[in-house]
Amino acid sequence: MAELRPSGAPGPTAPPAPGPTAPPAFASLFPPGLHAIYGECRRLYPDQPNPLQVTAIVKYWLGGPDPLDYVSMYRNVGSPSANIPEHWHYISFGLSDLYGDNRVHEFTGTDGPSGFGFELTFRLKRETGESAPPTWPAELMQGLARYVFQSENTFCSGDHVSWHSPLDNSESRIQHMLLTEDPQMQPVQTPFGVVTFLQIVGVCTEELHAAQQWNGQGILELLRTVPVAGGPWLITDMRRGETIFEIDPHLQERVDKGIETDGSNLSGVSAKCAWDDLSRPPEDDEDSRSICVGAQPRRLSGKDTEQIRETLRRGLEINSKPVLPPINPQRQNGLTHDRAPSRKDSLESDGSTAIIPHELIRTRQLESVHLKFNQESGALIPLCLRGRLLHGRHFTYKSITGDMAITFVSTGVEGAFATEEHPYAAHGPWLQILLTEEFVEKMLEDLEDLTSPEEFKLPKEYSWPEKKLKVSILPDVVFDSPLH
């Protein structure tokens, strides 16, 4: 539950936003992390000291369901001369550490990120005659925040979110999201670390697919060039009825050229998937590396989980220009600096050595494997093969219904435990599959119908007996069962 009130109005848990001349006694009682973010808001909106605010009635740290303590809503006049329409500007409070006392986030020092290191923003075009901001974006932001808190996966500029529903629960074509740096909000140094601001950008299904096939940053740059689709500040218009490719057909050519040149920057997805080791008899539960043993899924070690998260992050921190992604970004002062692009990808995480299997779990070479995906996940296999492996990279499916993962790697990927001699290798419930370029081309031919969902009937099975590999595309309900 949430309530709407001016941020300057008395509330049971939220104090009013202090101004630059707030009394020292009051400022000392105001949560320091919250105070720092409010300072950036006041810099942008000095004439709106008390914006409307959606606040969680029961705070997350008191057992409430909403991780964001507050979402403030400002009126931005835009700049007609620069094709920036008037809009509502939403800013979240809670993904960063507001309190510094470990009630929500562990305090790790001032030099690193505060909490998850970012807050969300959203810019919604103001409709004619609209006197107050709609509140549905606050619930949208709460939904994204819940995902971050539950998965501990953070967002980066260029990331995409498949939502599969109009963001405002209307009939709008805007049903998915991309994320980018907010064009006005500057990073804030708080007493508990640094906070950056990531802006949600609503997009159509066709634009989401283009971002997956190519990269999110490239599509964001195209959206900036189309005023009615976002313009320079990427303002979401829920009434937009055409994609950027319908507005300007030439933009599809730019995307196609980018895909051919760069491949895809999507290094992995959370998905409904599973795998079975066909090398072992089904009753061999002790050594089986299928998704579940009995009714309980095997657990990934903490080391494995973090390494898989790194593979999911890989390639999602995208350059300002649509070029091949950096292989190992070198971080300085929170910025990503590129080194020369290479066709060789790596499973190394930043600042670590190549993946070293946990000594307590032995890595096994498998003779034959069976991969299972739901239709949405299966439709991304051609992207994985064409946009990633043929460009010397890797792609990971991380299960959302069980504690397991499948990583496809090309022969150029360093740090993998799958090899050309043993292309199927499992480290606990984490499976790696190495595919040669020749086999990738063969699979792309055989999987061509995956790109035509309207002609697709489930279940569907593909098999390559000579490679001892089988892929099944199954209904969602299979993955929703207790065993998955």
CSV table of C-alpha atoms in Angstrom, one decimal:
chain,number,residue,atom,x,y,z
A,1,MET,CA,0.0,0.0,0.0
A,2,ALA,CA,1.1,3.6,-0.7
A,3,GLU,CA,-0.2,7.0,-0.1
A,4,LEU,CA,0.1,10.2,-2.1
A,5,ARG,CA,1.0,13.5,-0.3
A,6,PRO,CA,3.1,16.6,-0.7
A,7,SER,CA,6.6,15.7,0.5
A,8,GLY,CA,6.4,18.7,2.8
A,9,ALA,CA,3.3,17.5,4.5
A,10,PRO,CA,3.5,15.7,7.8
A,11,GLY,CA,3.7,11.9,7.5
A,12,PRO,CA,4.1,9.0,9.9
A,13,THR,CA,7.5,8.0,8.6
A,14,ALA,CA,8.7,10.5,6.1
A,15,PRO,CA,9.9,14.0,7.2
A,16,PRO,CA,9.6,17.0,4.9
A,17,ALA,CA,12.4,17.7,2.5
A,18,PRO,CA,14.8,20.2,4.0
A,19,GLY,CA,15.8,23.3,2.1
A,20,PRO,CA,19.3,24.7,1.8
A,21,THR,CA,18.7,26.7,5.0
A,22,ALA,CA,17.2,23.8,7.1
A,23,PRO,CA,17.9,24.2,10.8
A,24,PRO,CA,20.9,22.1,11.8
A,25,ALA,CA,18.9,20.2,14.5
A,26,PHE,CA,16.3,19.2,11.8
A,27,ALA,CA,19.0,18.3,9.3
A,28,SER,CA,20.7,16.0,11.8
A,29,LEU,CA,17.4,14.1,12.2
A,30,PHE,CA,16.9,13.8,8.4
A,31,PRO,CA,18.3,10.5,6.9
A,32,PRO,CA,21.7,11.6,5.4
A,33,GLY,CA,21.3,9.6,2.2
A,34,LEU,CA,17.9,10.9,1.5
A,35,HIS,CA,19.1,14.5,2.3
A,36,ALA,CA,21.9,14.1,-0.4
A,37,ILE,CA,19.5,13.0,-3.1
A,38,TYR,CA,17.0,15.7,-2.2
A,39,GLY,CA,19.8,18.2,-2.7
A,40,GLU,CA,20.2,17.1,-6.3
A,41,CYS,CA,16.4,17.4,-6.8
A,42,ARG,CA,16.4,20.9,-5.3
A,43,ARG,CA,19.2,21.9,-7.7
A,44,LEU,CA,17.0,20.9,-10.7
A,45,TYR,CA,13.7,22.1,-9.2
A,46,PRO,CA,14.4,25.0,-6.8
A,47,ASP,CA,10.8,26.3,-7.3
A,48,GLN,CA,9.3,22.9,-6.2
A,49,PRO,CA,10.6,22.3,-2.7
A,50,ASN,CA,7.6,20.1,-1.8
A,51,PRO,CA,6.6,18.0,-4.8
A,52,LEU,CA,3.9,15.4,-4.7
A,53,GLN,CA,5.3,12.1,-3.4
A,54,VAL,CA,4.1,8.5,-3.3
A,55,THR,CA,5.3,6.9,-0.1
A,56,ALA,CA,5.1,3.4,1.2
A,57,ILE,CA,2.8,3.3,4.3
A,58,VAL,CA,4.7,0.4,5.8
A,59,LYS,CA,8.4,0.7,5.0
A,60,TYR,CA,10.3,-2.2,3.5
A,61,TRP,CA,12.5,-2.4,6.6
A,62,LEU,CA,9.4,-2.8,8.7
A,63,GLY,CA,8.1,-5.7,6.7
A,64,GLY,CA,6.3,-3.8,3.9
A,65,PRO,CA,6.2,-5.0,0.3
A,66,ASP,CA,7.6,-1.9,-1.4
A,67,PRO,CA,11.4,-1.5,-1.4
A,68,LEU,CA,11.2,2.2,-2.3
A,69,ASP,CA,10.5,4.5,0.6
A,70,TYR,CA,9.4,7.4,-1.6
A,71,VAL,CA,8.9,8.4,-5.3
A,72,SER,CA,8.9,12.1,-5.8
A,73,MET,CA,7.1,13.6,-8.8
A,74,TYR,CA,8.2,17.0,-10.4
A,75,ARG,CA,6.8,19.0,-13.2
A,76,ASN,CA,9.4,19.7,-15.9
A,77,VAL,CA,8.7,22.5,-18.4
A,78,GLY,CA,11.0,21.0,-21.0
A,79,SER,CA,12.3,23.1,-23.9
A,80,PRO,CA,10.0,23.4,-27.0
A,81,SER,CA,12.8,24.8,-29.1
A,82,ALA,CA,14.9,21.7,-28.4
A,83,ASN,CA,12.0,19.3,-29.0
A,84,ILE,CA,11.7,18.5,-25.3
A,85,PRO,CA,8.0,18.6,-24.3
A,86,GLU,CA,6.7,19.4,-20.9
A,87,HIS,CA,6.6,16.3,-18.8
A,88,TRP,CA,6.5,14.7,-15.3
A,89,HIS,CA,9.8,13.7,-13.8
A,90,TYR,CA,9.7,10.8,-11.3
A,91,ILE,CA,12.6,10.1,-8.9
A,92,SER,CA,12.9,7.1,-6.6
A,93,PHE,CA,14.4,6.8,-3.1
A,94,GLY,CA,15.4,3.5,-1.6
A,95,LEU,CA,17.6,1.5,-4.0
A,96,SER,CA,20.5,3.5,-2.5
A,97,ASP,CA,21.3,3.6,1.2
A,98,LEU,CA,19.2,6.3,2.7
A,99,TYR,CA,20.0,5.6,6.4
A,100,GLY,CA,23.4,4.1,6.8
A,101,ASP,CA,22.4,2.0,9.8
A,102,ASN,CA,22.1,-1.4,8.0
A,103,ARG,CA,18.3,-1.4,8.2
A,104,VAL,CA,18.1,-2.0,4.5
A,105,HIS,CA,21.5,-1.9,2.9
A,106,GLU,CA,24.8,-3.0,4.3
A,107,PHE,CA,27.1,0.0,4.8
A,108,THR,CA,30.4,-0.8,3.0
A,109,GLY,CA,32.1,2.6,3.1
A,110,THR,CA,31.9,5.9,1.3
A,111,ASP,CA,34.2,5.1,-1.7
A,112,GLY,CA,31.9,2.5,-3.3
A,113,PRO,CA,28.2,2.5,-4.3
A,114,SER,CA,25.5,3.5,-1.9
A,115,GLY,CA,23.2,0.5,-1.5
A,116,PHE,CA,22.7,-0.8,-5.1
A,117,GLY,CA,24.4,2.3,-6.3
A,118,PHE,CA,21.6,3.9,-8.2
A,119,GLU,CA,18.1,5.3,-8.1
A,120,LEU,CA,15.5,5.1,-10.9
A,121,THR,CA,13.9,8.0,-12.7
A,122,PHE,CA,11.2,8.2,-15.3
A,123,ARG,CA,10.0,11.0,-17.6
A,124,LEU,CA,6.4,10.9,-18.8
A,125,LYS,CA,4.9,13.3,-21.3
A,126,ARG,CA,2.4,15.6,-19.7
A,127,GLU,CA,-1.0,15.5,-21.3
A,128,THR,CA,-2.9,18.7,-22.2
A,129,GLY,CA,-4.9,19.9,-19.2
A,130,GLU,CA,-3.2,17.4,-16.8
A,131,SER,CA,-2.8,19.2,-13.5
A,132,ALA,CA,-1.3,16.4,-11.4
A,133,PRO,CA,1.1,13.6,-12.3
A,134,PRO,CA,-0.3,10.1,-12.8
A,135,THR,CA,0.8,7.7,-10.0
A,136,TRP,CA,1.2,4.5,-11.9
A,137,PRO,CA,4.9,5.1,-12.7
A,138,ALA,CA,5.6,4.9,-9.0
A,139,GLU,CA,4.2,1.3,-8.9
A,140,LEU,CA,6.2,0.5,-12.0
A,141,MET,CA,9.3,1.7,-10.3
A,142,GLN,CA,8.4,-0.4,-7.2
A,143,GLY,CA,8.1,-3.4,-9.4
A,144,LEU,CA,11.6,-2.9,-10.8
A,145,ALA,CA,12.9,-2.3,-7.3
A,146,ARG,CA,11.4,-5.5,-6.1
A,147,TYR,CA,13.2,-7.4,-8.8
A,148,VAL,CA,16.5,-5.8,-7.9
A,149,PHE,CA,16.1,-6.6,-4.2
A,150,GLN,CA,15.0,-10.1,-4.8
A,151,SER,CA,17.6,-11.0,-7.4
A,152,GLU,CA,20.4,-8.7,-6.3
A,153,ASN,CA,20.9,-8.0,-10.0
A,154,THR,CA,21.6,-4.3,-10.6
A,155,PHE,CA,20.8,-2.3,-13.7
A,156,CYS,CA,23.2,-0.6,-16.1
A,157,SER,CA,22.6,1.9,-18.9
A,158,GLY,CA,21.6,0.1,-22.0
A,159,ASP,CA,19.8,-2.7,-20.1
A,160,HIS,CA,16.4,-3.8,-21.2
A,161,VAL,CA,13.4,-5.0,-19.3
A,162,SER,CA,10.8,-7.3,-21.0
A,163,TRP,CA,7.5,-6.3,-19.3
A,164,HIS,CA,5.0,-7.8,-21.8
A,165,SER,CA,2.2,-5.4,-20.7
A,166,PRO,CA,1.4,-1.8,-21.3
A,167,LEU,CA,3.3,0.1,-18.6
A,168,ASP,CA,0.2,2.0,-17.5
A,169,ASN,CA,-2.2,-1.0,-17.9
A,170,SER,CA,-3.9,0.6,-20.9
A,171,GLU,CA,-4.0,-0.5,-24.5
A,172,SER,CA,-0.7,1.3,-25.3
A,173,ARG,CA,2.0,-0.2,-27.5
A,174,ILE,CA,4.6,0.9,-24.9
A,175,GLN,CA,5.1,-2.4,-23.2
A,176,HIS,CA,8.8,-2.8,-22.4
A,177,MET,CA,11.6,-0.7,-21.0
A,178,LEU,CA,15.2,0.4,-21.7
A,179,LEU,CA,17.4,2.0,-19.2
A,180,THR,CA,19.8,5.0,-19.7
A,181,GLU,CA,21.5,7.7,-17.7
A,182,ASP,CA,19.1,10.5,-16.7
A,183,PRO,CA,20.0,13.5,-18.8
A,184,GLN,CA,19.8,16.0,-15.9
A,185,MET,CA,20.5,14.2,-12.7
A,186,GLN,CA,24.2,14.1,-11.8
A,187,PRO,CA,25.8,11.4,-9.6
A,188,VAL,CA,25.6,12.2,-5.9
A,189,GLN,CA,28.2,11.6,-3.3
A,190,THR,CA,26.4,10.6,-0.1
A,191,PRO,CA,27.8,9.8,3.3
A,192,PHE,CA,27.2,6.1,2.4
A,193,GLY,CA,28.6,6.0,-1.1
A,194,VAL,CA,27.9,7.2,-4.7
A,195,VAL,CA,24.4,7.3,-6.2
A,196,THR,CA,23.8,7.5,-10.0
A,197,PHE,CA,20.4,7.9,-11.7
A,198,LEU,CA,19.1,5.5,-14.3
A,199,GLN,CA,16.1,6.6,-16.4
A,200,ILE,CA,13.4,4.2,-17.5
A,201,VAL,CA,12.4,4.6,-21.2
A,202,GLY,CA,9.2,3.0,-22.4
A,203,VAL,CA,9.5,1.2,-25.8
A,204,CYS,CA,7.5,-0.9,-28.1
A,205,THR,CA,8.0,-4.6,-28.6
A,206,GLU,CA,9.7,-4.1,-32.0
A,207,GLU,CA,12.2,-1.7,-30.3
A,208,LEU,CA,12.9,-4.1,-27.5
A,209,HIS,CA,13.6,-6.9,-30.0
A,210,ALA,CA,16.0,-4.6,-31.9
A,211,ALA,CA,17.8,-3.8,-28.6
A,212,GLN,CA,18.2,-7.5,-27.9
A,213,GLN,CA,19.4,-8.3,-31.4
A,214,TRP,CA,21.8,-5.3,-31.5
A,215,ASN,CA,22.3,-3.4,-28.3
A,216,GLY,CA,20.2,-1.1,-26.0
A,217,GLN,CA,22.5,1.9,-26.4
A,218,GLY,CA,22.1,1.9,-30.1
A,219,ILE,CA,18.3,1.9,-29.9
A,220,LEU,CA,18.4,4.6,-27.3
A,221,GLU,CA,20.4,6.8,-29.7
A,222,LEU,CA,17.9,6.2,-32.5
A,223,LEU,CA,15.0,7.1,-30.1
A,224,ARG,CA,16.8,10.4,-29.3
A,225,THR,CA,16.6,11.3,-33.0
A,226,VAL,CA,12.8,10.9,-33.2
A,227,PRO,CA,11.1,13.6,-31.2
A,228,VAL,CA,7.7,11.8,-30.9
A,229,ALA,CA,9.5,8.6,-29.7
A,230,GLY,CA,11.5,10.2,-26.9
A,231,GLY,CA,13.6,13.0,-28.3
A,232,PRO,CA,16.9,14.2,-26.7
A,233,TRP,CA,15.7,13.5,-23.1
A,234,LEU,CA,13.9,10.2,-24.0
A,235,ILE,CA,10.5,11.2,-22.6
A,236,THR,CA,8.0,8.4,-22.7
A,237,ASP,CA,4.7,9.1,-24.5
A,238,MET,CA,2.2,6.3,-23.6
A,239,ARG,CA,0.0,7.5,-26.5
A,240,ARG,CA,2.7,6.8,-29.2
A,241,GLY,CA,1.1,4.5,-31.7
A,242,GLU,CA,4.0,3.9,-34.0
A,243,THR,CA,7.5,2.4,-33.6
A,244,ILE,CA,10.5,4.3,-34.7
A,245,PHE,CA,10.8,1.9,-37.6
A,246,GLU,CA,7.3,2.8,-38.8
A,247,ILE,CA,8.0,6.5,-38.3
A,248,ASP,CA,11.3,6.3,-40.2
A,249,PRO,CA,11.8,3.0,-42.2
A,250,HIS,CA,15.5,3.9,-42.8
A,251,LEU,CA,16.2,3.3,-39.1
A,252,GLN,CA,15.7,-0.5,-39.6
A,253,GLU,CA,18.6,-0.4,-42.1
A,254,ARG,CA,20.9,1.2,-39.4
A,255,VAL,CA,19.9,-1.6,-36.9
A,256,ASP,CA,20.5,-4.3,-39.5
A,257,LYS,CA,23.9,-2.9,-40.3
A,258,GLY,CA,24.7,-2.6,-36.6
A,259,ILE,CA,23.8,-6.2,-35.9
A,260,GLU,CA,25.9,-7.4,-38.9
A,261,THR,CA,28.9,-5.3,-37.8
A,262,ASP,CA,28.7,-5.5,-34.0
A,263,GLY,CA,26.7,-8.5,-33.1
A,264,SER,CA,24.6,-8.4,-30.0
A,265,ASN,CA,25.5,-6.7,-26.7
A,266,LEU,CA,23.0,-8.9,-24.8
A,267,SER,CA,25.2,-11.3,-22.9
A,268,GLY,CA,22.4,-13.2,-21.0
A,269,VAL,CA,18.9,-13.3,-19.8
A,270,SER,CA,16.8,-14.6,-16.9
A,271,ALA,CA,14.7,-17.3,-18.4
A,272,LYS,CA,12.5,-20.3,-18.0
A,273,CYS,CA,15.0,-23.1,-18.9
A,274,ALA,CA,16.4,-26.4,-17.7
A,275,TRP,CA,18.9,-29.0,-18.7
A,276,ASP,CA,19.3,-32.8,-18.3
A,277,ASP,CA,22.4,-34.9,-18.5
A,278,LEU,CA,21.6,-37.7,-20.9
A,279,SER,CA,24.9,-39.4,-20.3
A,280,ARG,CA,23.6,-40.7,-17.0
A,281,PRO,CA,20.7,-43.0,-16.2
A,282,PRO,CA,17.8,-41.0,-14.7
A,283,GLU,CA,17.9,-42.9,-11.5
A,284,ASP,CA,21.5,-41.8,-10.8
A,285,ASP,CA,20.3,-39.0,-8.6
A,286,GLU,CA,23.6,-38.6,-6.7
A,287,ASP,CA,25.6,-37.5,-9.7
A,288,SER,CA,22.8,-36.1,-11.9
A,289,ARG,CA,23.2,-32.5,-12.8
A,290,SER,CA,19.6,-32.0,-14.0
A,291,ILE,CA,17.8,-29.0,-12.6
A,292,CYS,CA,16.4,-30.8,-9.6
A,293,VAL,CA,17.1,-33.7,-7.3
A,294,GLY,CA,13.8,-34.9,-5.8
A,295,ALA,CA,11.8,-31.8,-5.0
A,296,GLN,CA,14.7,-29.6,-4.1
A,297,PRO,CA,16.9,-27.8,-6.7
A,298,ARG,CA,20.6,-28.1,-6.3
A,299,ARG,CA,22.1,-24.8,-5.1
A,300,LEU,CA,24.8,-22.8,-6.9
A,301,SER,CA,27.7,-21.8,-4.7
A,302,GLY,CA,28.1,-18.2,-3.9
A,303,LYS,CA,31.1,-18.0,-6.1
A,304,ASP,CA,29.3,-19.5,-9.0
A,305,THR,CA,26.3,-17.3,-8.5
A,306,GLU,CA,28.4,-14.1,-8.6
A,307,GLN,CA,30.3,-15.4,-11.7
A,308,ILE,CA,27.0,-16.1,-13.5
A,309,ARG,CA,25.8,-12.6,-12.6
A,310,GLU,CA,29.0,-11.2,-14.2
A,311,THR,CA,28.3,-13.1,-17.4
A,312,LEU,CA,24.8,-11.6,-17.4
A,313,ARG,CA,26.3,-8.1,-16.9
A,314,ARG,CA,28.9,-8.7,-19.5
A,315,GLY,CA,28.4,-6.5,-22.5
A,316,LEU,CA,25.5,-4.6,-21.0
A,317,GLU,CA,27.6,-1.6,-20.0
A,318,ILE,CA,27.6,-0.1,-23.4
A,319,ASN,CA,29.7,2.5,-25.1
A,320,SER,CA,28.3,5.8,-26.3
A,321,LYS,CA,28.8,4.7,-29.9
A,322,PRO,CA,27.4,1.5,-31.4
A,323,VAL,CA,30.7,-0.5,-31.6
A,324,LEU,CA,31.9,-3.8,-30.3
A,325,PRO,CA,31.6,-3.8,-26.5
A,326,PRO,CA,34.7,-3.6,-24.3
A,327,ILE,CA,35.9,-7.0,-23.3
A,328,ASN,CA,37.2,-6.1,-19.9
A,329,PRO,CA,36.1,-2.5,-19.0
A,330,GLN,CA,38.7,-0.7,-17.0
A,331,ARG,CA,36.9,1.4,-14.3
A,332,GLN,CA,38.2,4.8,-13.3
A,333,ASN,CA,36.1,7.1,-11.2
A,334,GLY,CA,33.0,5.1,-11.9
A,335,LEU,CA,33.4,5.5,-15.7
A,336,THR,CA,33.9,2.8,-18.3
A,337,HIS,CA,37.0,3.2,-20.5
A,338,ASP,CA,37.3,1.1,-23.6
A,339,ARG,CA,40.3,-0.8,-24.8
A,340,ALA,CA,40.7,-2.0,-28.3
A,341,PRO,CA,37.8,-4.4,-29.3
A,342,SER,CA,38.8,-8.0,-29.8
A,343,ARG,CA,37.0,-11.0,-31.2
A,344,LYS,CA,38.0,-13.0,-28.2
A,345,ASP,CA,35.6,-12.8,-25.3
A,346,SER,CA,36.3,-13.8,-21.7
A,347,LEU,CA,34.3,-15.2,-18.8
A,348,GLU,CA,36.6,-13.4,-16.4
A,349,SER,CA,34.8,-11.0,-14.0
A,350,ASP,CA,36.4,-7.5,-13.5
A,351,GLY,CA,39.3,-7.6,-11.2
A,352,SER,CA,39.4,-11.4,-11.0
A,353,THR,CA,41.2,-14.3,-12.6
A,354,ALA,CA,39.5,-16.7,-15.0
A,355,ILE,CA,36.7,-18.8,-13.6
A,356,ILE,CA,38.1,-21.4,-11.2
A,357,PRO,CA,35.7,-24.1,-10.2
A,358,HIS,CA,34.9,-24.4,-6.5
A,359,GLU,CA,37.1,-27.0,-5.1
A,360,LEU,CA,34.3,-28.8,-3.4
A,361,ILE,CA,32.3,-29.4,-6.7
A,362,ARG,CA,34.0,-31.2,-9.4
A,363,THR,CA,33.5,-30.2,-13.0
A,364,ARG,CA,32.1,-33.0,-15.1
A,365,GLN,CA,32.4,-33.6,-18.8
A,366,LEU,CA,29.1,-34.8,-20.3
A,367,GLU,CA,28.6,-36.9,-23.3
A,368,SER,CA,25.0,-35.9,-24.2
A,369,VAL,CA,22.7,-33.1,-23.0
A,370,HIS,CA,19.0,-32.1,-23.4
A,371,LEU,CA,18.2,-28.4,-23.2
A,372,LYS,CA,14.7,-27.2,-22.4
A,373,PHE,CA,13.3,-23.6,-22.9
A,374,ASN,CA,10.0,-22.0,-22.9
A,375,GLN,CA,9.0,-20.3,-26.1
A,376,GLU,CA,10.1,-16.8,-25.2
A,377,SER,CA,13.6,-18.1,-24.1
A,378,GLY,CA,13.8,-20.4,-27.1
A,379,ALA,CA,13.1,-17.5,-29.5
A,380,LEU,CA,16.4,-15.9,-28.3
A,381,ILE,CA,18.5,-18.9,-29.3
A,382,PRO,CA,19.2,-17.5,-32.8
A,383,LEU,CA,20.2,-14.2,-31.2
A,384,CYS,CA,22.6,-16.2,-29.0
A,385,LEU,CA,24.1,-18.0,-31.9
A,386,ARG,CA,24.2,-15.3,-34.6
A,387,GLY,CA,24.7,-12.2,-32.4
A,388,ARG,CA,27.0,-13.6,-29.8
A,389,LEU,CA,28.8,-16.9,-30.6
A,390,LEU,CA,29.6,-15.9,-34.2
A,391,HIS,CA,31.2,-12.8,-32.8
A,392,GLY,CA,33.4,-14.8,-30.5
A,393,ARG,CA,31.3,-14.2,-27.3
A,394,HIS,CA,29.2,-16.1,-24.8
A,395,PHE,CA,25.5,-16.0,-23.8
A,396,THR,CA,23.9,-17.2,-20.5
A,397,TYR,CA,20.4,-18.3,-19.6
A,398,LYS,CA,19.9,-18.0,-15.8
A,399,SER,CA,16.8,-19.9,-14.6
A,400,ILE,CA,14.1,-17.9,-12.9
A,401,THR,CA,12.4,-21.0,-11.7
A,402,GLY,CA,15.3,-23.0,-10.4
A,403,ASP,CA,18.9,-22.4,-9.2
A,404,MET,CA,20.7,-23.3,-12.4
A,405,ALA,CA,22.2,-21.8,-15.6
A,406,ILE,CA,23.2,-22.6,-19.2
A,407,THR,CA,26.1,-20.7,-20.8
A,408,PHE,CA,26.8,-21.1,-24.5
A,409,VAL,CA,30.4,-20.3,-25.4
A,410,SER,CA,32.3,-20.0,-28.7
A,411,THR,CA,35.8,-21.4,-29.3
A,412,GLY,CA,37.3,-17.9,-28.7
A,413,VAL,CA,36.0,-17.5,-25.1
A,414,GLU,CA,38.7,-17.6,-22.4
A,415,GLY,CA,38.1,-18.9,-18.9
A,416,ALA,CA,35.4,-21.5,-19.8
A,417,PHE,CA,35.5,-25.0,-18.5
A,418,ALA,CA,33.8,-26.4,-21.7
A,419,THR,CA,36.4,-27.2,-24.3
A,420,GLU,CA,36.5,-28.4,-28.0
A,421,GLU,CA,37.5,-31.8,-26.8
A,422,HIS,CA,34.7,-31.8,-24.1
A,423,PRO,CA,32.1,-29.3,-25.4
A,424,TYR,CA,29.5,-30.1,-22.6
A,425,ALA,CA,30.7,-29.5,-19.1
A,426,ALA,CA,28.9,-29.0,-15.8
A,427,HIS,CA,30.0,-27.3,-12.6
A,428,GLY,CA,27.2,-28.3,-10.3
A,429,PRO,CA,24.0,-27.0,-11.9
A,430,TRP,CA,25.9,-24.6,-14.1
A,431,LEU,CA,26.2,-26.1,-17.7
A,432,GLN,CA,28.5,-24.7,-20.3
A,433,ILE,CA,28.2,-25.7,-24.0
A,434,LEU,CA,30.9,-24.9,-26.5
A,435,LEU,CA,29.8,-24.7,-30.1
A,436,THR,CA,32.1,-24.4,-33.1
A,437,GLU,CA,31.4,-21.9,-35.8
A,438,GLU,CA,30.5,-24.7,-38.2
A,439,PHE,CA,28.0,-26.2,-35.8
A,440,VAL,CA,26.5,-22.7,-35.0
A,441,GLU,CA,25.8,-22.2,-38.7
A,442,LYS,CA,24.1,-25.6,-38.9
A,443,MET,CA,21.9,-24.9,-35.9
A,444,LEU,CA,20.9,-21.5,-37.3
A,445,GLU,CA,19.6,-23.3,-40.4
A,446,ASP,CA,17.6,-25.9,-38.4
A,447,LEU,CA,16.2,-23.3,-35.9
A,448,GLU,CA,15.0,-20.9,-38.5
A,449,ASP,CA,11.4,-21.4,-37.6
A,450,LEU,CA,12.0,-20.0,-34.1
A,451,THR,CA,11.9,-16.6,-35.5
A,452,SER,CA,8.3,-17.1,-36.7
A,453,PRO,CA,6.3,-17.5,-33.4
A,454,GLU,CA,3.0,-17.2,-35.2
A,455,GLU,CA,3.7,-20.5,-37.0
A,456,PHE,CA,5.1,-22.2,-33.9
A,457,LYS,CA,3.3,-25.1,-32.1
A,458,LEU,CA,4.4,-26.5,-28.8
A,459,PRO,CA,6.1,-28.7,-27.8
A,460,LYS,CA,8.8,-28.6,-30.4
A,461,GLU,CA,12.0,-30.6,-30.5
A,462,TYR,CA,15.3,-30.2,-32.3
A,463,SER,CA,18.0,-32.9,-32.3
A,464,TRP,CA,21.6,-33.2,-33.6
A,465,PRO,CA,22.4,-36.9,-32.9
A,466,GLU,CA,25.9,-36.6,-34.2
A,467,LYS,CA,26.6,-33.9,-31.6
A,468,LYS,CA,24.5,-35.7,-28.9
A,469,LEU,CA,22.5,-32.5,-28.3
A,470,LYS,CA,18.8,-32.1,-28.1
A,471,VAL,CA,16.7,-28.9,-27.6
A,472,SER,CA,13.1,-28.8,-26.6
A,473,ILE,CA,10.8,-25.8,-26.6
A,474,LEU,CA,8.0,-26.4,-24.1
A,475,PRO,CA,4.9,-24.6,-22.7
A,476,ASP,CA,5.4,-22.3,-19.7
A,477,VAL,CA,3.4,-24.6,-17.5
A,478,VAL,CA,6.2,-27.2,-17.6
A,479,PHE,CA,8.6,-24.8,-15.9
A,480,ASP,CA,6.0,-23.7,-13.3
A,481,SER,CA,5.7,-27.2,-11.8
A,482,PRO,CA,7.2,-27.8,-8.3
A,483,LEU,CA,10.0,-29.8,-9.9
A,484,HIS,CA,11.2,-26.8,-11.8
